[in-house]
PDB file of C-alpha atoms in Angstrom:
ATOM      1  CA  MET A   1      -0.016   0.271  -0.220  1.00  0.00           C
ATOM      2  CA  GLU A   2       1.204   3.333  -0.857  1.00  0.00           C
ATOM      3  CA  VAL A   3       0.782   6.867   0.983  1.00  0.00           C
ATOM      4  CA  ASN A   4      -2.449   8.374   0.021  1.00  0.00           C
ATOM      5  CA  ALA A   5      -2.389  12.210   0.707  1.00  0.00           C
ATOM      6  CA  ASN A   6      -6.464  12.588   0.027  1.00  0.00           C
ATOM      7  CA  LEU A   7      -6.640   9.912   2.699  1.00  0.00           C
ATOM      8  CA  ALA A   8      -5.037  11.457   5.313  1.00  0.00           C
ATOM      9  CA  GLN A   9      -6.965  13.891   7.607  1.00  0.00           C
ATOM     10  CA  ASP A  10      -4.989  17.919   7.415  1.00  0.00           C
ATOM     11  CA  VAL A  11      -2.022  16.966   9.090  1.00  0.00           C
ATOM     12  CA  PHE A  12       0.157  18.759   6.694  1.00  0.00           C
ATOM     13  CA  LYS A  13      -1.866  22.333   5.245  1.00  0.00           C
ATOM     14  CA  ASP A  14      -2.366  25.970   6.010  1.00  0.00           C
ATOM     15  CA  ALA A  15      -2.359  27.141   9.910  1.00  0.00           C
ATOM     16  CA  GLY A  16      -5.141  29.309   9.147  1.00  0.00           C
ATOM     17  CA  GLU A  17      -5.954  32.540   9.864  1.00  0.00           C
ATOM     18  CA  SER A  18      -8.267  31.736  12.832  1.00  0.00           C
ATOM     19  CA  VAL A  19      -7.262  28.514  14.800  1.00  0.00           C
ATOM     20  CA  ILE A  20      -9.487  26.688  17.532  1.00  0.00           C
ATOM     21  CA  PHE A  21      -7.664  24.056  19.676  1.00  0.00           C
ATOM     22  CA  LEU A  22      -9.282  21.148  21.900  1.00  0.00           C
ATOM     23  CA  MET A  23      -8.266  18.467  25.022  1.00  0.00           C
ATOM     24  CA  LEU A  24     -10.904  16.683  25.892  1.00  0.00           C
ATOM     25  CA  SER A  25     -10.736  14.076  28.361  1.00  0.00           C
ATOM     26  CA  LEU A  26     -13.649  10.718  28.465  1.00  0.00           C
ATOM     27  CA  LYS A  27     -15.647  11.152  31.267  1.00  0.00           C
ATOM     28  CA  ARG A  28     -15.496   7.370  31.352  1.00  0.00           C
ATOM     29  CA  GLU A  29     -18.751   6.711  32.698  1.00  0.00           C
ATOM     30  CA  ASP A  30     -20.664   4.878  30.480  1.00  0.00           C
ATOM     31  CA  LYS A  31     -17.904   3.185  28.006  1.00  0.00           C
ATOM     32  CA  GLU A  32     -21.036   1.810  25.605  1.00  0.00           C
ATOM     33  CA  LYS A  33     -22.012   5.283  25.184  1.00  0.00           C
ATOM     34  CA  GLU A  34     -18.470   6.628  25.012  1.00  0.00           C
ATOM     35  CA  CYS A  35     -17.995   4.091  22.257  1.00  0.00           C
ATOM     36  CA  GLU A  36     -21.339   4.684  20.837  1.00  0.00           C
ATOM     37  CA  ILE A  37     -20.939   8.167  20.429  1.00  0.00           C
ATOM     38  CA  ILE A  38     -16.976   8.448  19.107  1.00  0.00           C
ATOM     39  CA  ALA A  39     -18.244   6.230  16.316  1.00  0.00           C
ATOM     40  CA  ASP A  40     -20.784   8.585  15.742  1.00  0.00           C
ATOM     41  CA  MET A  41     -18.180  11.427  15.378  1.00  0.00           C
ATOM     42  CA  ALA A  42     -16.150   9.079  13.076  1.00  0.00           C
ATOM     43  CA  ASP A  43     -18.725   9.128  10.839  1.00  0.00           C
ATOM     44  CA  ARG A  44     -19.887  12.740  11.106  1.00  0.00           C
ATOM     45  CA  ILE A  45     -16.778  14.689  11.306  1.00  0.00           C
ATOM     46  CA  GLY A  46     -15.912  14.473   7.732  1.00  0.00           C
ATOM     47  CA  ALA A  47     -19.711  15.868   6.714  1.00  0.00           C
ATOM     48  CA  ILE A  48     -19.310  18.505   9.529  1.00  0.00           C
ATOM     49  CA  GLN A  49     -16.382  19.611   7.585  1.00  0.00           C
ATOM     50  CA  ARG A  50     -17.736  18.951   4.031  1.00  0.00           C
ATOM     51  CA  SER A  51     -20.939  20.998   4.722  1.00  0.00           C
ATOM     52  CA  MET A  52     -19.092  23.514   6.235  1.00  0.00           C
ATOM     53  CA  ASN A  53     -16.724  23.888   3.008  1.00  0.00           C
ATOM     54  CA  ILE A  54     -19.849  24.098   1.157  1.00  0.00           C
ATOM     55  CA  ARG A  55     -21.623  27.177   3.173  1.00  0.00           C
ATOM     56  CA  VAL A  56     -18.743  29.132   2.851  1.00  0.00           C
ATOM     57  CA  ALA A  57     -16.801  29.050  -0.029  1.00  0.00           C
ATOM     58  CA  PRO A  58     -13.957  29.798  -1.162  1.00  0.00           C
ATOM     59  CA  GLU A  59     -13.560  30.271   2.351  1.00  0.00           C
ATOM     60  CA  THR A  60     -12.211  25.991   3.214  1.00  0.00           C
ATOM     61  CA  VAL A  61     -12.188  24.121   6.930  1.00  0.00           C
ATOM     62  CA  LYS A  62      -9.275  21.916   7.687  1.00  0.00           C
ATOM     63  CA  LEU A  63      -9.573  19.609  10.747  1.00  0.00           C
ATOM     64  CA  THR A  64      -8.132  17.568  12.545  1.00  0.00           C
ATOM     65  CA  LEU A  65      -9.412  14.774  15.331  1.00  0.00           C
ATOM     66  CA  GLY A  66      -6.598  12.626  17.159  1.00  0.00           C
ATOM     67  CA  PHE A  67      -6.570   9.956  20.194  1.00  0.00           C
ATOM     68  CA  SER A  68      -4.232   9.739  22.913  1.00  0.00           C
ATOM     69  CA  ASN A  69      -2.171   6.379  23.605  1.00  0.00           C
ATOM     70  CA  GLN A  70      -4.796   6.528  27.065  1.00  0.00           C
ATOM     71  CA  ALA A  71      -8.128   6.890  25.031  1.00  0.00           C
ATOM     72  CA  TRP A  72      -7.093   3.900  22.127  1.00  0.00           C
ATOM     73  CA  GLU A  73      -5.915   1.775  24.922  1.00  0.00           C
ATOM     74  CA  TYR A  74      -9.768   2.972  26.674  1.00  0.00           C
ATOM     75  CA  LEU A  75     -11.670   2.432  23.140  1.00  0.00           C
ATOM     76  CA  PHE A  76      -9.698  -0.270  21.711  1.00  0.00           C
ATOM     77  CA  PRO A  77      -8.445  -2.176  23.463  1.00  0.00           C
ATOM     78  CA  LYS A  78      -8.582  -5.753  21.259  1.00  0.00           C
ATOM     79  CA  ALA A  79      -7.414  -3.331  18.184  1.00  0.00           C
ATOM     80  CA  LYS A  80      -4.007  -2.975  16.946  1.00  0.00           C
ATOM     81  CA  LYS A  81      -2.147   0.478  17.930  1.00  0.00           C
ATOM     82  CA  PRO A  82       0.060   2.923  16.473  1.00  0.00           C
ATOM     83  CA  LEU A  83       3.435   1.776  16.010  1.00  0.00           C
ATOM     84  CA  GLU A  84       5.032   5.115  18.375  1.00  0.00           C
ATOM     85  CA  LEU A  85       2.174   5.648  20.000  1.00  0.00           C
ATOM     86  CA  GLU A  86       2.622   6.249  23.261  1.00  0.00           C
ATOM     87  CA  ASP A  87       2.233   7.982  27.025  1.00  0.00           C
ATOM     88  CA  PHE A  88       4.618  11.129  26.811  1.00  0.00           C
ATOM     89  CA  GLN A  89       6.009  11.337  29.787  1.00  0.00           C
ATOM     90  CA  GLY A  90       7.345  14.910  29.689  1.00  0.00           C
ATOM     91  CA  VAL A  91      11.127  15.886  29.569  1.00  0.00           C
ATOM     92  CA  ASN A  92      13.190  17.225  32.445  1.00  0.00           C
ATOM     93  CA  GLY A  93      15.447  19.208  31.651  1.00  0.00           C
ATOM     94  CA  ASP A  94      17.787  20.951  34.508  1.00  0.00           C
ATOM     95  CA  GLN A  95      16.636  24.612  34.188  1.00  0.00           C
ATOM     96  CA  HIS A  96      13.521  23.930  32.207  1.00  0.00           C
ATOM     97  CA  THR A  97      10.530  21.215  32.095  1.00  0.00           C
ATOM     98  CA  ALA A  98       8.487  20.098  29.189  1.00  0.00           C
ATOM     99  CA  PRO A  99       5.302  18.877  31.461  1.00  0.00           C
ATOM    100  CA  VAL A 100       2.385  15.985  30.642  1.00  0.00           C
ATOM    101  CA  THR A 101      -0.971  16.831  29.890  1.00  0.00           C
ATOM    102  CA  LYS A 102      -3.786  14.279  30.311  1.00  0.00           C
ATOM    103  CA  ALA A 103      -5.722  13.856  28.149  1.00  0.00           C
ATOM    104  CA  ASP A 104      -7.861  11.372  25.634  1.00  0.00           C
ATOM    105  CA  LEU A 105      -9.327  13.498  22.480  1.00  0.00           C
ATOM    106  CA  PHE A 106      -7.574  16.144  20.906  1.00  0.00           C
ATOM    107  CA  LEU A 107      -9.239  18.281  18.007  1.00  0.00           C
ATOM    108  CA  HIS A 108      -7.562  20.867  15.949  1.00  0.00           C
ATOM    109  CA  VAL A 109     -10.003  23.342  13.432  1.00  0.00           C
ATOM    110  CA  ARG A 110      -8.875  26.508  11.390  1.00  0.00           C
ATOM    111  CA  ALA A 111     -10.751  28.760   8.961  1.00  0.00           C
ATOM    112  CA  GLY A 112     -10.466  31.763   7.489  1.00  0.00           C
ATOM    113  CA  GLU A 113     -13.094  33.343   9.691  1.00  0.00           C
ATOM    114  CA  ALA A 114     -13.141  32.734  13.238  1.00  0.00           C
ATOM    115  CA  ALA A 115     -17.239  32.790  12.992  1.00  0.00           C
ATOM    116  CA  THR A 116     -16.131  29.637  11.133  1.00  0.00           C
ATOM    117  CA  THR A 117     -14.156  27.880  14.127  1.00  0.00           C
ATOM    118  CA  TYR A 118     -16.747  28.875  16.206  1.00  0.00           C
ATOM    119  CA  LEU A 119     -19.416  27.005  14.315  1.00  0.00           C
ATOM    120  CA  VAL A 120     -17.396  23.571  13.099  1.00  0.00           C
ATOM    121  CA  VAL A 121     -16.636  23.084  16.584  1.00  0.00           C
ATOM    122  CA  ASP A 122     -19.944  24.276  18.210  1.00  0.00           C
ATOM    123  CA  GLN A 123     -21.131  21.159  16.104  1.00  0.00           C
ATOM    124  CA  ILE A 124     -18.365  18.668  16.545  1.00  0.00           C
ATOM    125  CA  MET A 125     -18.800  19.238  20.161  1.00  0.00           C
ATOM    126  CA  GLY A 126     -22.912  18.797  20.341  1.00  0.00           C
ATOM    127  CA  PHE A 127     -21.970  15.280  20.006  1.00  0.00           C
ATOM    128  CA  LEU A 128     -19.185  14.784  22.080  1.00  0.00           C
ATOM    129  CA  ARG A 129     -20.245  17.456  24.878  1.00  0.00           C
ATOM    130  CA  PRO A 130     -22.102  14.620  26.888  1.00  0.00           C
ATOM    131  CA  ILE A 131     -18.967  12.491  27.167  1.00  0.00           C
ATOM    132  CA  VAL A 132     -16.070  14.459  27.862  1.00  0.00           C
ATOM    133  CA  ASP A 133     -14.829  17.425  30.040  1.00  0.00           C
ATOM    134  CA  VAL A 134     -12.490  19.898  28.443  1.00  0.00           C
ATOM    135  CA  VAL A 135      -8.997  20.410  29.638  1.00  0.00           C
ATOM    136  CA  ASP A 136      -7.355  22.879  27.739  1.00  0.00           C
ATOM    137  CA  GLU A 137     -10.012  25.066  24.878  1.00  0.00           C
ATOM    138  CA  THR A 138      -7.373  27.946  22.816  1.00  0.00           C
ATOM    139  CA  HIS A 139      -8.398  30.038  20.076  1.00  0.00           C
ATOM    140  CA  GLY A 140      -5.657  31.012  18.561  1.00  0.00           C
ATOM    141  CA  PHE A 141      -5.132  33.296  15.544  1.00  0.00           C
ATOM    142  CA  HIS A 142      -2.686  34.578  12.828  1.00  0.00           C
ATOM    143  CA  TYR A 143      -0.462  37.118  13.539  1.00  0.00           C
ATOM    144  CA  ARG A 144       0.740  39.833  11.224  1.00  0.00           C
ATOM    145  CA  GLU A 145       2.991  39.040   8.695  1.00  0.00           C
ATOM    146  CA  GLY A 146       3.340  35.080   9.982  1.00  0.00           C
ATOM    147  CA  ARG A 147       5.289  36.317  12.616  1.00  0.00           C
ATOM    148  CA  ALA A 148       5.200  34.129  16.108  1.00  0.00           C
ATOM    149  CA  ILE A 149       4.357  36.694  19.311  1.00  0.00           C
ATOM    150  CA  VAL A 150       8.149  36.802  19.681  1.00  0.00           C
ATOM    151  CA  ASP A 151       7.923  39.274  16.150  1.00  0.00           C
ATOM    152  CA  PHE A 152      10.251  36.152  14.467  1.00  0.00           C
ATOM    153  CA  ILE A 153       8.628  35.003  11.650  1.00  0.00           C
ATOM    154  CA  ASP A 154       7.853  31.094  12.129  1.00  0.00           C
ATOM    155  CA  GLY A 155       7.849  28.400  10.341  1.00  0.00           C
ATOM    156  CA  THR A 156      10.349  29.242   7.144  1.00  0.00           C
ATOM    157  CA  GLU A 157      11.923  26.194   7.278  1.00  0.00           C
ATOM    158  CA  ASN A 158       8.567  24.239   7.475  1.00  0.00           C
ATOM    159  CA  PRO A 159       8.875  21.422   4.407  1.00  0.00           C
ATOM    160  CA  VAL A 160       5.794  22.480   1.570  1.00  0.00           C
ATOM    161  CA  GLY A 161       3.976  20.762  -0.742  1.00  0.00           C
ATOM    162  CA  GLU A 162       5.030  16.807  -1.075  1.00  0.00           C
ATOM    163  CA  GLU A 163       8.141  17.417   1.026  1.00  0.00           C
ATOM    164  CA  ALA A 164       5.296  18.186   4.069  1.00  0.00           C
ATOM    165  CA  LYS A 165       3.308  15.048   3.173  1.00  0.00           C
ATOM    166  CA  GLU A 166       6.495  13.066   3.095  1.00  0.00           C
ATOM    167  CA  TRP A 167       7.630  13.934   6.847  1.00  0.00           C
ATOM    168  CA  ALA A 168       3.374  14.090   7.800  1.00  0.00           C
ATOM    169  CA  ILE A 169       2.025  11.059   7.030  1.00  0.00           C
ATOM    170  CA  ILE A 170       3.392   7.692   8.653  1.00  0.00           C
ATOM    171  CA  GLY A 171       3.953   5.708   5.109  1.00  0.00           C
ATOM    172  CA  GLU A 172       4.810   1.492   4.433  1.00  0.00           C
ATOM    173  CA  GLU A 173       6.909   1.234   7.992  1.00  0.00           C
ATOM    174  CA  ASP A 174       3.698   1.080   9.812  1.00  0.00           C
ATOM    175  CA  PRO A 175       1.007  -0.431   6.881  1.00  0.00           C
ATOM    176  CA  ASP A 176      -1.596  -0.577   9.765  1.00  0.00           C
ATOM    177  CA  PHE A 177      -1.643   2.603  10.035  1.00  0.00           C
ATOM    178  CA  ILE A 178      -0.772   4.478   6.899  1.00  0.00           C
ATOM    179  CA  ASN A 179      -1.826   7.613   6.705  1.00  0.00           C
ATOM    180  CA  GLY A 180      -2.323   8.539   9.735  1.00  0.00           C
ATOM    181  CA  SER A 181      -0.449  11.137  12.015  1.00  0.00           C
ATOM    182  CA  TYR A 182       1.608  11.706  15.279  1.00  0.00           C
ATOM    183  CA  ALA A 183       0.741  15.608  16.767  1.00  0.00           C
ATOM    184  CA  PHE A 184       2.039  16.936  19.368  1.00  0.00           C
ATOM    185  CA  ALA A 185       0.269  19.703  20.845  1.00  0.00           C
ATOM    186  CA  GLN A 186       2.044  22.370  23.213  1.00  0.00           C
ATOM    187  CA  LYS A 187       0.805  25.924  24.569  1.00  0.00           C
ATOM    188  CA  TYR A 188       3.827  28.017  25.437  1.00  0.00           C
ATOM    189  CA  VAL A 189       3.550  31.209  27.566  1.00  0.00           C
ATOM    190  CA  HIS A 190       6.096  33.837  27.198  1.00  0.00           C
ATOM    191  CA  ASP A 191       7.235  36.330  28.875  1.00  0.00           C
ATOM    192  CA  LEU A 192       7.363  39.303  26.049  1.00  0.00           C
ATOM    193  CA  ASP A 193       8.220  42.184  28.588  1.00  0.00           C
ATOM    194  CA  ALA A 194      11.708  40.970  29.229  1.00  0.00           C
ATOM    195  CA  TRP A 195      11.956  39.384  25.544  1.00  0.00           C
ATOM    196  CA  ARG A 196      10.664  42.524  24.219  1.00  0.00           C
ATOM    197  CA  ALA A 197      13.466  44.147  26.249  1.00  0.00           C
ATOM    198  CA  LEU A 198      16.397  42.663  24.797  1.00  0.00           C
ATOM    199  CA  PRO A 199      18.389  44.583  22.073  1.00  0.00           C
ATOM    200  CA  THR A 200      17.183  43.084  18.841  1.00  0.00           C
ATOM    201  CA  GLU A 201      20.954  41.737  17.690  1.00  0.00           C
ATOM    202  CA  VAL A 202      20.604  39.141  21.173  1.00  0.00           C
ATOM    203  CA  GLN A 203      16.814  38.427  20.138  1.00  0.00           C
ATOM    204  CA  GLU A 204      18.742  37.613  16.505  1.00  0.00           C
ATOM    205  CA  LYS A 205      21.759  35.797  18.041  1.00  0.00           C
ATOM    206  CA  TYR A 206      19.077  33.756  20.220  1.00  0.00           C
ATOM    207  CA  ILE A 207      16.802  33.206  17.667  1.00  0.00           C
ATOM    208  CA  GLY A 208      18.929  32.494  14.734  1.00  0.00           C
ATOM    209  CA  ARG A 209      18.041  34.845  11.738  1.00  0.00           C
ATOM    210  CA  ARG A 210      16.784  38.064  11.201  1.00  0.00           C
ATOM    211  CA  LYS A 211      14.795  39.836  12.269  1.00  0.00           C
ATOM    212  CA  TYR A 212      12.957  41.503   9.676  1.00  0.00           C
ATOM    213  CA  SER A 213      14.066  39.772   6.786  1.00  0.00           C
ATOM    214  CA  ASP A 214      14.611  36.552   8.348  1.00  0.00           C
ATOM    215  CA  ILE A 215      17.466  35.973   6.732  1.00  0.00           C
ATOM    216  CA  GLU A 216      19.561  33.023   9.038  1.00  0.00           C
ATOM    217  CA  LEU A 217      22.578  34.167  10.532  1.00  0.00           C
ATOM    218  CA  GLU A 218      25.971  32.657  10.152  1.00  0.00           C
ATOM    219  CA  ASP A 219      27.029  29.638  12.329  1.00  0.00           C
ATOM    220  CA  ASP A 220      29.091  31.935  14.236  1.00  0.00           C
ATOM    221  CA  GLU A 221      26.873  34.367  14.291  1.00  0.00           C
ATOM    222  CA  LYS A 222      24.283  32.761  16.547  1.00  0.00           C
ATOM    223  CA  ASP A 223      24.629  31.841  20.318  1.00  0.00           C
ATOM    224  CA  PRO A 224      25.198  28.407  20.693  1.00  0.00           C
ATOM    225  CA  ARG A 225      22.476  27.885  22.268  1.00  0.00           C
ATOM    226  CA  ALA A 226      20.242  29.171  19.516  1.00  0.00           C
ATOM    227  CA  HIS A 227      16.337  27.587  19.021  1.00  0.00           C
ATOM    228  CA  ASN A 228      17.100  27.046  15.606  1.00  0.00           C
ATOM    229  CA  VAL A 229      19.894  25.114  16.483  1.00  0.00           C
ATOM    230  CA  ILE A 230      18.278  24.208  19.668  1.00  0.00           C
ATOM    231  CA  SER A 231      15.605  22.521  18.247  1.00  0.00           C
ATOM    232  CA  GLN A 232      16.501  20.167  15.489  1.00  0.00           C
ATOM    233  CA  ASP A 233      16.736  16.872  14.433  1.00  0.00           C
ATOM    234  CA  ASN A 234      19.998  16.004  12.723  1.00  0.00           C
ATOM    235  CA  ARG A 235      20.648  12.673  13.660  1.00  0.00           C
ATOM    236  CA  ASP A 236      23.081  10.361  11.620  1.00  0.00           C
ATOM    237  CA  GLY A 237      23.974  13.017   9.617  1.00  0.00           C
ATOM    238  CA  GLU A 238      20.593  13.956   8.262  1.00  0.00           C
ATOM    239  CA  GLU A 239      18.110  16.477   9.592  1.00  0.00           C
ATOM    240  CA  HIS A 240      14.348  14.973  10.011  1.00  0.00           C
ATOM    241  CA  LYS A 241      11.802  17.441  10.195  1.00  0.00           C
ATOM    242  CA  ILE A 242       7.752  17.661  11.203  1.00  0.00           C
ATOM    243  CA  VAL A 243       5.200  20.001   9.837  1.00  0.00           C
ATOM    244  CA  ARG A 244       4.591  22.748  12.051  1.00  0.00           C
ATOM    245  CA  MET A 245       1.043  25.013  12.230  1.00  0.00           C
ATOM    246  CA  ASN A 246       2.111  26.847  15.525  1.00  0.00           C
ATOM    247  CA  VAL A 247      -0.218  29.728  16.334  1.00  0.00           C
ATOM    248  CA  VAL A 248      -0.238  32.800  18.168  1.00  0.00           C
ATOM    249  CA  PHE A 249      -2.789  33.360  21.086  1.00  0.00           C
ATOM    250  CA  ALA A 250      -3.361  35.918  23.946  1.00  0.00           C
ATOM    251  CA  ASN A 251      -5.609  37.120  26.304  1.00  0.00           C
ATOM    252  CA  PRO A 252      -3.906  40.827  26.008  1.00  0.00           C
ATOM    253  CA  GLY A 253      -6.153  42.571  29.172  1.00  0.00           C
ATOM    254  CA  GLU A 254      -4.490  39.745  31.440  1.00  0.00           C
ATOM    255  CA  GLY A 255      -0.626  39.933  30.149  1.00  0.00           C
ATOM    256  CA  VAL A 256      -0.664  36.566  28.750  1.00  0.00           C
ATOM    257  CA  ARG A 257       1.396  36.071  24.917  1.00  0.00           C
ATOM    258  CA  GLY A 258       1.638  32.216  23.799  1.00  0.00           C
ATOM    259  CA  THR A 259       2.030  30.141  21.143  1.00  0.00           C
ATOM    260  CA  TYR A 260       0.652  27.016  20.959  1.00  0.00           C
ATOM    261  CA  PHE A 261       3.045  24.808  19.136  1.00  0.00           C
ATOM    262  CA  ILE A 262       1.057  21.845  16.916  1.00  0.00           C
ATOM    263  CA  GLY A 263       3.666  19.768  15.378  1.00  0.00           C
ATOM    264  CA  TYR A 264       2.749  16.794  12.851  1.00  0.00           C
ATOM    265  CA  ALA A 265       4.850  13.629  11.872  1.00  0.00           C
ATOM    266  CA  ARG A 266       5.319  10.120  10.517  1.00  0.00           C
ATOM    267  CA  HIS A 267       8.186   9.329  13.134  1.00  0.00           C
ATOM    268  CA  TRP A 268       6.988  10.488  16.716  1.00  0.00           C
ATOM    269  CA  ASP A 269      10.487  10.064  17.283  1.00  0.00           C
ATOM    270  CA  VAL A 270      11.531  12.539  15.989  1.00  0.00           C
ATOM    271  CA  THR A 271       9.246  15.076  17.479  1.00  0.00           C
ATOM    272  CA  ARG A 272      10.346  13.784  20.619  1.00  0.00           C
ATOM    273  CA  GLN A 273      14.412  14.448  19.966  1.00  0.00           C
ATOM    274  CA  MET A 274      13.230  17.996  19.480  1.00  0.00           C
ATOM    275  CA  LEU A 275      11.217  18.546  22.520  1.00  0.00           C
ATOM    276  CA  THR A 276      14.533  16.342  24.291  1.00  0.00           C
ATOM    277  CA  ASN A 277      17.449  18.474  22.559  1.00  0.00           C
ATOM    278  CA  MET A 278      15.127  22.168  23.947  1.00  0.00           C
ATOM    279  CA  PHE A 279      14.833  21.289  27.483  1.00  0.00           C
ATOM    280  CA  THR A 280      17.964  19.489  28.059  1.00  0.00           C
ATOM    281  CA  LYS A 281      20.016  21.506  26.445  1.00  0.00           C
ATOM    282  CA  ASN A 282      18.317  24.982  26.803  1.00  0.00           C
ATOM    283  CA  ASP A 283      17.390  26.761  24.254  1.00  0.00           C
ATOM    284  CA  ARG A 284      17.623  30.358  24.505  1.00  0.00           C
ATOM    285  CA  LEU A 285      14.088  30.751  24.087  1.00  0.00           C
ATOM    286  CA  LEU A 286      13.144  29.075  26.581  1.00  0.00           C
ATOM    287  CA  GLU A 287      14.693  31.415  28.742  1.00  0.00           C
ATOM    288  CA  TYR A 288      11.780  33.449  27.945  1.00  0.00           C
ATOM    289  CA  SER A 289       8.677  30.755  27.126  1.00  0.00           C
ATOM    290  CA  THR A 290       7.624  28.683  30.158  1.00  0.00           C
ATOM    291  CA  ALA A 291       5.546  25.287  28.335  1.00  0.00           C
ATOM    292  CA  GLN A 292       2.397  23.615  29.769  1.00  0.00           C
ATOM    293  CA  LYS A 293      -0.301  21.381  28.197  1.00  0.00           C
ATOM    294  CA  GLY A 294       1.670  18.695  26.580  1.00  0.00           C
ATOM    295  CA  GLN A 295       0.529  15.401  25.274  1.00  0.00           C
ATOM    296  CA  LEU A 296       0.972  13.208  21.826  1.00  0.00           C
ATOM    297  CA  PHE A 297      -1.999  12.276  19.717  1.00  0.00           C
ATOM    298  CA  PHE A 298      -2.522  10.251  16.956  1.00  0.00           C
ATOM    299  CA  ILE A 299      -4.673  11.454  13.603  1.00  0.00           C
ATOM    300  CA  PRO A 300      -6.145   8.580  12.538  1.00  0.00           C
ATOM    301  CA  SER A 301      -6.159   7.994   8.874  1.00  0.00           C
ATOM    302  CA  LYS A 302      -9.402   8.932   7.094  1.00  0.00           C
ATOM    303  CA  GLU A 303     -10.128   4.984   6.370  1.00  0.00           C
ATOM    304  CA  ILE A 304      -9.721   4.128  10.170  1.00  0.00           C
ATOM    305  CA  LEU A 305     -12.253   7.053  11.079  1.00  0.00           C
ATOM    306  CA  ASP A 306     -14.304   4.524   8.738  1.00  0.00           C
ATOM    307  CA  LYS A 307     -13.321   1.509  10.769  1.00  0.00           C
ATOM    308  CA  ILE A 308     -13.630   3.414  13.848  1.00  0.00           C
ATOM    309  CA  ALA A 309     -17.521   4.936  12.324  1.00  0.00           C
ATOM    310  CA  GLU A 310     -18.635   0.811  11.830  1.00  0.00           C
ATOM    311  CA  GLY A 311     -17.353  -0.326  15.282  1.00  0.00           C
ATOM    312  CA  GLU A 312     -14.775  -2.448  13.693  1.00  0.00           C
ATOM    313  CA  MET A 313     -11.892  -0.939  16.263  1.00  0.00           C
ATOM    314  CA  PHE A 314     -13.836  -2.161  19.335  1.00  0.00           C
TER     315      PHE A 314
END
């Protein structure tokens, strides 16, 4: 079987203008009812997306629905499991920590307008709400010029086109789950007052790129712990990539400014290595960022969603 991107959920496309992320936990009060609603949701989610895309054309809705390891083992105990699906264990460095958040389901919806993302999520949650509690709900938005909230262009080195599909979609190495993906989601809150107090040239050394032109610095110009040095996975002399769709979120009245990191990957091992590097080698950006609410989710292919809908996975 070959990879078919048409059978994958939206794991390799643009981040969108308006975004809603949800981490949900199953109530675990009535498993039969929960499995029934999850099967119904797996059947309906594609129709909700198609219907909304007709209603808001030419705007497009993109979405993913995922399951954590705990959810998979609870809902589908008799089914095989994706090769790299596991409970995220967190990363504890000597200065910084990537924490673990217990969550079962993950929803990532993006569109051109906030009204559209609201309508999609509200419809989906109309079905899920009786069986879940909300662990985290984050509303994000496209920041000016595609910049991160720390004022640098975000995602310059992201793979695009066919390369994005290669790095984001599971292939023949796991044939039972081909066209799926691994999503790692984590919130970061930034101390922007301290960050913006740094001279621009210091910020550039810490990021590894020019602030306004986005040109990458020469290696000898970068801080040894620059973000674009530390956050790479270059094992065996090869750069391994993921597809990032990071989004800015903020409660400006409260002074909360952050980045919702979302990385889709063919191999969870790549994302895990990037995180390990950042938190154990003391990425400079972490001096101004606090990680919150992190978990790994498997994003099933449309074929697996169909099997869930038909009750074949339970």
